[in-house]
PDB file of C-alpha atoms and ligand atoms in Angstrom:
ATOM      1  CA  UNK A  89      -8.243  -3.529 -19.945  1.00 91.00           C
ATOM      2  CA  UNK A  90      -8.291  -0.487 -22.011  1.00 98.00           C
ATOM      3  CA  UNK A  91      -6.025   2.557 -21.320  1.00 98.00           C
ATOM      4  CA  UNK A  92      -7.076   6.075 -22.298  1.00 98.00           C
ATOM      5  CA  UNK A  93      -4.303   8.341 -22.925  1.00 98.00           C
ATOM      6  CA  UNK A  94      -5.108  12.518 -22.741  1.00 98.00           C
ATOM      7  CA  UNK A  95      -2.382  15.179 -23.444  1.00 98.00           C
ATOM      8  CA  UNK A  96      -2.490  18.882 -23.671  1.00 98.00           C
ATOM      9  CA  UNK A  97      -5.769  19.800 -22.015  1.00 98.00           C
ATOM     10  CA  UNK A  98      -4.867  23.122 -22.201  1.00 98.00           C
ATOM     11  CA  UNK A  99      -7.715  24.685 -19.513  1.00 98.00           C
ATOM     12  CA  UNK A 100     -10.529  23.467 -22.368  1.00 98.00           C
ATOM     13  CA  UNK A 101     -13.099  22.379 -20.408  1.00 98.00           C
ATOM     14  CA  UNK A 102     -15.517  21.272 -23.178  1.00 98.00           C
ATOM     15  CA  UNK A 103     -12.768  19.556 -25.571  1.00 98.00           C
ATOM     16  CA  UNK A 104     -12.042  17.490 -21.441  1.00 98.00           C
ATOM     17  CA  UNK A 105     -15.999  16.592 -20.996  1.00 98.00           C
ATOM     18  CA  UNK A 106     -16.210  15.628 -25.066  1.00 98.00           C
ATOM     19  CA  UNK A 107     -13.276  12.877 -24.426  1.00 98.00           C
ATOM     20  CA  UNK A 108     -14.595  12.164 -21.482  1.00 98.00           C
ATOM     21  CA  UNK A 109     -17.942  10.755 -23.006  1.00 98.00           C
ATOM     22  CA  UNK A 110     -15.993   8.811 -25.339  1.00 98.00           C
ATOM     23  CA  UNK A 111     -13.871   7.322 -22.568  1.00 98.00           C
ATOM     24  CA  UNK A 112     -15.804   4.496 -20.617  1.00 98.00           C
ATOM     25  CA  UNK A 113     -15.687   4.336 -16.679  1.00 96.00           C
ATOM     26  CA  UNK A 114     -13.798   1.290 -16.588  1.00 97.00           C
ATOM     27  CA  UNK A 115     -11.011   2.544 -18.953  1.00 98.00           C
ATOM     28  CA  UNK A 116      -7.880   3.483 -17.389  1.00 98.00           C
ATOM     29  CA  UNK A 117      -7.338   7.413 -18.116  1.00 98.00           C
ATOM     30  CA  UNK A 118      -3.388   8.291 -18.124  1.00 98.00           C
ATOM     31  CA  UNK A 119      -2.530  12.277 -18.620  1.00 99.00           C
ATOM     32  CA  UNK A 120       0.517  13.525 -20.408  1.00 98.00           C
ATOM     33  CA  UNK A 121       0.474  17.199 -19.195  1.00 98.00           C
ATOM     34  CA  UNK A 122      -0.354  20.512 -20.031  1.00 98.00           C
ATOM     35  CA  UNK A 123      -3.928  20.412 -17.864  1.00 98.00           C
ATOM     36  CA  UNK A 124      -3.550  24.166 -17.832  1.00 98.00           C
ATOM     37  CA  UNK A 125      -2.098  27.277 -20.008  1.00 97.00           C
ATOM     38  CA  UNK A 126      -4.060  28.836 -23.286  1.00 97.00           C
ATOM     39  CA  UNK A 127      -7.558  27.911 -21.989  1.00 98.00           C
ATOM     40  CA  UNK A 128     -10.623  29.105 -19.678  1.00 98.00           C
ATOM     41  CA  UNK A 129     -10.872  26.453 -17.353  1.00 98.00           C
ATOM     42  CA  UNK A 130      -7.718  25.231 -15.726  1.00 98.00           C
ATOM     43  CA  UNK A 131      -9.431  24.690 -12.129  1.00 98.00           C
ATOM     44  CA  UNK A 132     -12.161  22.423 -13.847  1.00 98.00           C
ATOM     45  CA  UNK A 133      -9.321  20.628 -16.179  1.00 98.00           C
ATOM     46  CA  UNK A 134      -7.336  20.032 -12.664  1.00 98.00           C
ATOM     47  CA  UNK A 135     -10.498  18.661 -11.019  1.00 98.00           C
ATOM     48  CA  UNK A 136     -11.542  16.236 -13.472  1.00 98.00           C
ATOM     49  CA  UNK A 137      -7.845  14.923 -14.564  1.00 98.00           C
ATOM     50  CA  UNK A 138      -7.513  14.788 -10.655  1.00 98.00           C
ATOM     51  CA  UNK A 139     -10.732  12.770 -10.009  1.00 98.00           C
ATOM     52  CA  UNK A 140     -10.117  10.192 -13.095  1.00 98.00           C
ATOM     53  CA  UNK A 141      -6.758   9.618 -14.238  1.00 98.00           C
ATOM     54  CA  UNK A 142      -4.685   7.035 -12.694  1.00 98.00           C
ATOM     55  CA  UNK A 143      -0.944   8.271 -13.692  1.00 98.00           C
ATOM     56  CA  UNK A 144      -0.096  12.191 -14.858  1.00 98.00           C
ATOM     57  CA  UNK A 145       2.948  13.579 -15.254  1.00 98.00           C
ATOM     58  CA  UNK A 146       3.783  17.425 -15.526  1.00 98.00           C
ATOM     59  CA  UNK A 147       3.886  19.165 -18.802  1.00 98.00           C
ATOM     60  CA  UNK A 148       5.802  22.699 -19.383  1.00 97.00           C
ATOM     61  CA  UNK A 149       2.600  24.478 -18.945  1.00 98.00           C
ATOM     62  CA  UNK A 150       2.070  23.332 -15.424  1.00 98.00           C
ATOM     63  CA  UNK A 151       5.685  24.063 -14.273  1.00 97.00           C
ATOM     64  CA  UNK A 152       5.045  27.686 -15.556  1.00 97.00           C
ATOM     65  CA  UNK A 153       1.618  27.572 -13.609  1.00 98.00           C
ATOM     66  CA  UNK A 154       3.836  26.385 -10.559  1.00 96.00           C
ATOM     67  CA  UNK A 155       6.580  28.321 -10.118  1.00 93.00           C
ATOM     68  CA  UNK A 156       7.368  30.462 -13.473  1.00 92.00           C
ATOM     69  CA  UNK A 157       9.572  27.848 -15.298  1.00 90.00           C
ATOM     70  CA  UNK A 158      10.649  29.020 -18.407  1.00 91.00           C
ATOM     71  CA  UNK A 159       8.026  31.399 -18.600  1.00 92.00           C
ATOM     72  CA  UNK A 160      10.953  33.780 -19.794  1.00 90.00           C
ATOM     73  CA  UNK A 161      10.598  31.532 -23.139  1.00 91.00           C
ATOM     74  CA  UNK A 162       6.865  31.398 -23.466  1.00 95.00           C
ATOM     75  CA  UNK A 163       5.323  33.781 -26.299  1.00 95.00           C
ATOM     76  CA  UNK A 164       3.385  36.744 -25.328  1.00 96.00           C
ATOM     77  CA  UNK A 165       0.561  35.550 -26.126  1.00 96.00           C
ATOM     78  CA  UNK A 166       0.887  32.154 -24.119  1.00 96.00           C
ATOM     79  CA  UNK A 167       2.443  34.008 -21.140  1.00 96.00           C
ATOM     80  CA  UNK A 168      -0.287  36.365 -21.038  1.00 97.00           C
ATOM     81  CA  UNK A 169      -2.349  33.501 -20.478  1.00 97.00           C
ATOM     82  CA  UNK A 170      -0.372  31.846 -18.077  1.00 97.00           C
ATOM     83  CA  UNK A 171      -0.231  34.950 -16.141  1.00 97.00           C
ATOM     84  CA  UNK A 172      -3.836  34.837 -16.026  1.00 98.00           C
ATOM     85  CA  UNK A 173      -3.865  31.249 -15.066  1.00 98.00           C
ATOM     86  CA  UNK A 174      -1.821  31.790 -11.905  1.00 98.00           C
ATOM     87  CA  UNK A 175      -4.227  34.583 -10.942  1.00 97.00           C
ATOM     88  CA  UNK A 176      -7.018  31.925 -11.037  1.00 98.00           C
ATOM     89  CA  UNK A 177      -6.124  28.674  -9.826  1.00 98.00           C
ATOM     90  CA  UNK A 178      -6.714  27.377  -6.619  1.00 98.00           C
ATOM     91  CA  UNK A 179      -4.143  26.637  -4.128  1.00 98.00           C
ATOM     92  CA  UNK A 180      -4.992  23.450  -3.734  1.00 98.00           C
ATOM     93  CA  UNK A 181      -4.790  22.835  -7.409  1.00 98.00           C
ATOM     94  CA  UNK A 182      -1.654  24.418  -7.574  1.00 98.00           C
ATOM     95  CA  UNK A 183      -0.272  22.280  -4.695  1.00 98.00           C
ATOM     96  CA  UNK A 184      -1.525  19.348  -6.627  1.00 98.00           C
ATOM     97  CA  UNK A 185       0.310  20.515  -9.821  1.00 98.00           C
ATOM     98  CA  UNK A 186       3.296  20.433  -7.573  1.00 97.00           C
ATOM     99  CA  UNK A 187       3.364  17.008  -6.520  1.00 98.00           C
ATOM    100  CA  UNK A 188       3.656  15.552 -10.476  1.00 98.00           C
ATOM    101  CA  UNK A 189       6.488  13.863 -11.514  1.00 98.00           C
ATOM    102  CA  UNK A 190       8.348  14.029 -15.072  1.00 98.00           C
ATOM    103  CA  UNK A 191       7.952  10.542 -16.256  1.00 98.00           C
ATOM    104  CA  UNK A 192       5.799   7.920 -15.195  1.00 98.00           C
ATOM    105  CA  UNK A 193       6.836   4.143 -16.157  1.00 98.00           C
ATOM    106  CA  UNK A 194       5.551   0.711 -15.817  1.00 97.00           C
ATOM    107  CA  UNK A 195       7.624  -2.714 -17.512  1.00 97.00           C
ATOM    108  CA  UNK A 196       5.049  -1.829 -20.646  1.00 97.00           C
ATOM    109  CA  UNK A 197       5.304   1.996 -21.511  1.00 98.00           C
ATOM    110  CA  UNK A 198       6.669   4.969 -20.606  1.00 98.00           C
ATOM    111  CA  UNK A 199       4.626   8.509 -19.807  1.00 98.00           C
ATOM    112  CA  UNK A 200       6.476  11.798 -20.628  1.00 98.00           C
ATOM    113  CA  UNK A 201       4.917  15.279 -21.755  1.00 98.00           C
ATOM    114  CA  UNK A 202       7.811  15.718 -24.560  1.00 98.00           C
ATOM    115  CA  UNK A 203      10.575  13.021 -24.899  1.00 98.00           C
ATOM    116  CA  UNK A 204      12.335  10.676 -22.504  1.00 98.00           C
ATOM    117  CA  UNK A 205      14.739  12.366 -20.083  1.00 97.00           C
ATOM    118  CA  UNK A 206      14.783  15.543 -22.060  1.00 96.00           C
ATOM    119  CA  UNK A 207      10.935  16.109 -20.826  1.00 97.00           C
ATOM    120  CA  UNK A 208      10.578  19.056 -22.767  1.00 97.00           C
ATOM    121  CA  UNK A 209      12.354  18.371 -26.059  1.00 97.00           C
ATOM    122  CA  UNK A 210      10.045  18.921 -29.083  1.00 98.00           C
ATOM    123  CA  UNK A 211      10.040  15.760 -31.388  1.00 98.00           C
ATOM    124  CA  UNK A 212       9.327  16.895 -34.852  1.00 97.00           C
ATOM    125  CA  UNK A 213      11.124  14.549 -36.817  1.00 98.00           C
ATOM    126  CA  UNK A 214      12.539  11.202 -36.894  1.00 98.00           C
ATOM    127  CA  UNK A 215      16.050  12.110 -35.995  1.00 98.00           C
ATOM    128  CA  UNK A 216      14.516  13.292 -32.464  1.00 98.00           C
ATOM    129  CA  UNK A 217      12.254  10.333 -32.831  1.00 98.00           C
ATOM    130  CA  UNK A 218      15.633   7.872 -32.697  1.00 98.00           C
ATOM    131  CA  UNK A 219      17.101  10.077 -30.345  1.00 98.00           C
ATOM    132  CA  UNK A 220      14.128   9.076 -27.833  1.00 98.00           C
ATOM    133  CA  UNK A 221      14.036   5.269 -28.410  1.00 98.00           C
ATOM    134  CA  UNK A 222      18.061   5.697 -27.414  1.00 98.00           C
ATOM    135  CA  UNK A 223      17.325   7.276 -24.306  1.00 98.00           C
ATOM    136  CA  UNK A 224      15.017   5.053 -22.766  1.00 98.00           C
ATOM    137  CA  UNK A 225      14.281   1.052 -23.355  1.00 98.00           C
ATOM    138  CA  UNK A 226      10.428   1.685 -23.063  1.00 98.00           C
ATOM    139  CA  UNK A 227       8.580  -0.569 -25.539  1.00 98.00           C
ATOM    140  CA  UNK A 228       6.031   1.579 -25.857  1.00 98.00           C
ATOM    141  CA  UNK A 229       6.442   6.055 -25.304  1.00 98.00           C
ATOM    142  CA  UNK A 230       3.707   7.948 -24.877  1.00 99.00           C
ATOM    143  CA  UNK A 231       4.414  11.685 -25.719  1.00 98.00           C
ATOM    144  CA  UNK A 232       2.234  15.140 -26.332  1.00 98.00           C
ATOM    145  CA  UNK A 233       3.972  18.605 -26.148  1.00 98.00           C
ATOM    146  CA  UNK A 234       3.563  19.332 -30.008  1.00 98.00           C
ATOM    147  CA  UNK A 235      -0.110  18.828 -30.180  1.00 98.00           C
ATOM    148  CA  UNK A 236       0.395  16.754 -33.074  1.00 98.00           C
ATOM    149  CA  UNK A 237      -0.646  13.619 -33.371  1.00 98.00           C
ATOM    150  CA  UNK A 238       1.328  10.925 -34.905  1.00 98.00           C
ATOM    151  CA  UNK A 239       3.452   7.905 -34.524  1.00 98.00           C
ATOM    152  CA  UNK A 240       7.030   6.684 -34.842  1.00 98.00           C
ATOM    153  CA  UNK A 241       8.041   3.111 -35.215  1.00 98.00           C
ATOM    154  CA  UNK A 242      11.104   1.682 -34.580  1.00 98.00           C
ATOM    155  CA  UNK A 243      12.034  -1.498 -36.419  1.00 98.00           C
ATOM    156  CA  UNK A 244      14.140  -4.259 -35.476  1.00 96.00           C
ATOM    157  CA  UNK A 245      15.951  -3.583 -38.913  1.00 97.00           C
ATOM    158  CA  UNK A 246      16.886   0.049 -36.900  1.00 97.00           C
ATOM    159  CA  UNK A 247      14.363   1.757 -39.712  1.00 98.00           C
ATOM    160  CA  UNK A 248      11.858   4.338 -38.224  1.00 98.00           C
ATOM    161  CA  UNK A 249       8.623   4.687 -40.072  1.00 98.00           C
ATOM    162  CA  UNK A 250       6.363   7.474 -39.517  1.00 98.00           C
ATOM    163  CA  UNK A 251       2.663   8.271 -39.384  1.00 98.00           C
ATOM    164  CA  UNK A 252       0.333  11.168 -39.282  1.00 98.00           C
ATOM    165  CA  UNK A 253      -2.917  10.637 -37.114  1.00 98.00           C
ATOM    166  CA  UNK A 254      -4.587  13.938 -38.663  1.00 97.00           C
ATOM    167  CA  UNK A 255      -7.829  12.041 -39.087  1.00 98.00           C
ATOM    168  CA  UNK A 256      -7.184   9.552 -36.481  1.00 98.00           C
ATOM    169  CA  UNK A 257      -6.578   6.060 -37.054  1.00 98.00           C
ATOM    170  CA  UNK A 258      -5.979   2.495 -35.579  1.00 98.00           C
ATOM    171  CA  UNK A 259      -2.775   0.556 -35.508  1.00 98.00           C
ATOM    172  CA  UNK A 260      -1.737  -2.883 -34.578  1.00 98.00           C
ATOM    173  CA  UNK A 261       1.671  -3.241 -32.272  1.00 98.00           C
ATOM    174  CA  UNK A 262       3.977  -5.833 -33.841  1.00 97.00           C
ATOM    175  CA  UNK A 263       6.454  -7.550 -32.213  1.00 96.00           C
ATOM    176  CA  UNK A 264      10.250  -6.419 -32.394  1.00 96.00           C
ATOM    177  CA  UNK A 265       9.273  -3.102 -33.297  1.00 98.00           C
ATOM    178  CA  UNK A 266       9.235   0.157 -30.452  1.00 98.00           C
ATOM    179  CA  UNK A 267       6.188   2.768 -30.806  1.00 98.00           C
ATOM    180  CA  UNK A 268       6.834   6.408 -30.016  1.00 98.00           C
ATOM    181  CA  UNK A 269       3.403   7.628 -30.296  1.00 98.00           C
ATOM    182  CA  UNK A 270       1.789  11.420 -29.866  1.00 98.00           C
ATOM    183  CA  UNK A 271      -1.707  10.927 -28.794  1.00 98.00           C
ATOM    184  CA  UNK A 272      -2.087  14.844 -29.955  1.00 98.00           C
ATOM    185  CA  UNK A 273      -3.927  17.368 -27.913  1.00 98.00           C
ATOM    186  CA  UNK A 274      -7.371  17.666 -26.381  1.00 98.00           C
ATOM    187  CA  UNK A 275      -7.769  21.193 -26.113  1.00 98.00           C
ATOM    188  CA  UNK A 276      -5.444  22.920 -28.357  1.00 98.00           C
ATOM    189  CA  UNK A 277      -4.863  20.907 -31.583  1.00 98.00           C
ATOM    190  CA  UNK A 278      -2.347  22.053 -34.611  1.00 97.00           C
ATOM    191  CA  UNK A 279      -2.490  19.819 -36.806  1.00 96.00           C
ATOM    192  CA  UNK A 280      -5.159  21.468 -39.214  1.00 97.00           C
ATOM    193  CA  UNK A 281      -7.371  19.610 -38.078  1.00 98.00           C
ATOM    194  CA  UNK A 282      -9.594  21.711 -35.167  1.00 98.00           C
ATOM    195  CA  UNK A 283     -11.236  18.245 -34.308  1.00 98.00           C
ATOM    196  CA  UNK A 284      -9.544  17.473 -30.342  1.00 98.00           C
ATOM    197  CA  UNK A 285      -7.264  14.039 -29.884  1.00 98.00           C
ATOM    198  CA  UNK A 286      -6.101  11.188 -27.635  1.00 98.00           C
ATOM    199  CA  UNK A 287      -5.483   7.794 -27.499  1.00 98.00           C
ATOM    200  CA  UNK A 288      -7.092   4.467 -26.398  1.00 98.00           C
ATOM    201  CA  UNK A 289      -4.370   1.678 -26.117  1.00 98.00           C
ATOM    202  CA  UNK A 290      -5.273  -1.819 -25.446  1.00 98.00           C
ATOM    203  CA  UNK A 291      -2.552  -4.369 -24.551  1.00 98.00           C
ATOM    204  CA  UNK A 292      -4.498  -7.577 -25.063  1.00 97.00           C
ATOM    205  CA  UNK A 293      -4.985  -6.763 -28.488  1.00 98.00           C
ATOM    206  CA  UNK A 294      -2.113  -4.965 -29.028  1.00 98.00           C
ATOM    207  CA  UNK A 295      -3.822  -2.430 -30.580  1.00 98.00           C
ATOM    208  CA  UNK A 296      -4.101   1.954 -30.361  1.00 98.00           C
ATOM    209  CA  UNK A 297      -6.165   4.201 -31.819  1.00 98.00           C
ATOM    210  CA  UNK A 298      -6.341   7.589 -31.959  1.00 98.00           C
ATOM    211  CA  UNK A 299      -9.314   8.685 -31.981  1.00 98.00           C
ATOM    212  CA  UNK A 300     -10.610  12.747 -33.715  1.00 98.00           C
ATOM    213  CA  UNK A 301     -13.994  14.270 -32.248  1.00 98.00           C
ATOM    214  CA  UNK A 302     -16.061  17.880 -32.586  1.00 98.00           C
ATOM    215  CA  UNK A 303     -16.538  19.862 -29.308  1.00 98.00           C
ATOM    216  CA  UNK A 304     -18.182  22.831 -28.845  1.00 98.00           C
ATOM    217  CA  UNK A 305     -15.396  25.232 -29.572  1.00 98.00           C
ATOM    218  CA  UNK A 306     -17.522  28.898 -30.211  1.00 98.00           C
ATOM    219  CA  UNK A 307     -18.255  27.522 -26.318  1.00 98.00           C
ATOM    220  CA  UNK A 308     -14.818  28.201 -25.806  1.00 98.00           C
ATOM    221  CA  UNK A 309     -14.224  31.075 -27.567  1.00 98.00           C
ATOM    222  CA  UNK A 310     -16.919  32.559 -25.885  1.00 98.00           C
ATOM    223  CA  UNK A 311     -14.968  32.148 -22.831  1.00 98.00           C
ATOM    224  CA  UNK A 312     -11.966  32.845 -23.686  1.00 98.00           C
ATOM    225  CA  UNK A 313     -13.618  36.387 -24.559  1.00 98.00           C
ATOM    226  CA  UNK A 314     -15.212  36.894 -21.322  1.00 98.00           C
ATOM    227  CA  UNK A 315     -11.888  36.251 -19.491  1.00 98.00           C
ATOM    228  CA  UNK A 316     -10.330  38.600 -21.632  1.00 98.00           C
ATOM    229  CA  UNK A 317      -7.681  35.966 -22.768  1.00 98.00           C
ATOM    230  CA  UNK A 318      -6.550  37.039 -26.160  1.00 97.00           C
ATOM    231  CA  UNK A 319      -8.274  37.030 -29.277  1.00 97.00           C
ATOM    232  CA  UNK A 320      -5.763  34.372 -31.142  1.00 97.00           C
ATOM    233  CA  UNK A 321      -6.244  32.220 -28.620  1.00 98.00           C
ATOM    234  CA  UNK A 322      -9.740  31.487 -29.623  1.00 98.00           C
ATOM    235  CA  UNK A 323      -8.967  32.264 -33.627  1.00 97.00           C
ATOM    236  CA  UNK A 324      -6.704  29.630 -33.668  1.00 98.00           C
ATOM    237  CA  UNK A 325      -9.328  26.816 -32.002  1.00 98.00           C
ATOM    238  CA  UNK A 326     -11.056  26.511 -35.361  1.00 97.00           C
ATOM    239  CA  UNK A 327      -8.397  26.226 -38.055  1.00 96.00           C
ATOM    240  CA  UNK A 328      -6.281  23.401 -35.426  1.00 97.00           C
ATOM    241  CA  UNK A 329      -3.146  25.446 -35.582  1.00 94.00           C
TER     242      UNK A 329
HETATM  243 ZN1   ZN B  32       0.902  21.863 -24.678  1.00 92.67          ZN
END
């Protein structure tokens, strides 16, 4: 049983269909949010989360896309795309967008786009990082929201380490200890490194990776152009921030 964890999709259709080569079709797919906003593609990103994940729950970016959540707080740039998105997804898309809960949770691990309870907190540092573990008695978090991938570990000792996954990586789960881990972003990464990210955990090993790969971003640009989406949108694709 292998679990493959996707977060921040972000409408990029070719960053999706990249992962999705490297994800087998017996792996479990699990999606932390944010299918749509920034990108080209949020009908195709919709279709193909719909059609293979298991378990999703809503990120900030589809609320917006819903109804206008705290659109009022958005940038111009990422409302100008948002605005666009609601002019081009589907109904039924939108309907399905709709029916996503917050938090999804099984004994093992816990799914939320940003932090436990607060869904849409930002955790940057390991202050909000303790502040999480507090909040929920999940073994195991699963977050995206910052695009950033990296990991927090919670010692029995009440220490938190901390990890960077800029070039991806592998850990080991050890016992006693709680994992708060980012599995970064597939379609809009900013961590300087352009290359898109998620996660494959494995329980019977213990074990999670995160795992960096190339996708055809000018792809993207170039249709990011022809939608007239703006120009940073696509700038910011190739230096990961
Ligand atoms: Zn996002």
């Amino acid at each position: 049983m292998r679990y493959a964890i996707v977060s921040d999709v972000h409408g990029n259709l070719e960053a999706l269909q990249s992962a999705f080569e490297l994800i087998l079709a017996t792996d479990s797919v699990l999606c932390l949010g944010d299918i749509v906003g920034y990108g080209p593609n949020p009908n195709e990103c919709v279709e193909l989360i719909r059609a293979r994940a298991t378990a999703t729950v809503l990120g900030n970016h589809d609320v917006a896309a819903v109804d206008n959540f705290g659109l009022s707080y958005f940038n111009p740039t990422a409302r100008e795309a948002m605005e666009w998105t609601q002019t081009v997804l589907t109904a039924d898309n939108v309907a399905w967008l709709n029916g996503l809960g917050y938090e999804f949770r099984v004994p093992e691990f816990l799914l939320v786009h940003g932090a436990p309870v607060t869904y849409f907190e930002y955790i940057l540092d390991k202050p909000a990082a303790a502040r999480a573990f507090a909040a929920t008695d999940a073994p195991l978090i699963f977050v995206g929201h910052t695009h950033i991938a990296e990991a927090y570990t919670l010692r029995a000792d009440g220490a938190i380490d901390h990890k960077h996954f800029q070039q991806g990586g592998t850990f080991t789960l050890e016992e006693g200890s709680r994992y708060l881990v980012n599995v970064g972003s597939v379609g809009q990464p900013r961590d300087l490194n352009p290359r898109a990210s998620f996660a494959f955990y494995e329980p019977e090993l213990a074990r999670i990776s995160i795992n960096r790969f190339d996708y055809p971003i000018a792809r993207v640009q170039e249709k990011i152009a022809c939608a007239h989406l703006p120009d940073a949108l696509a700038r910011r694709l190739v230096v990961g921030r």
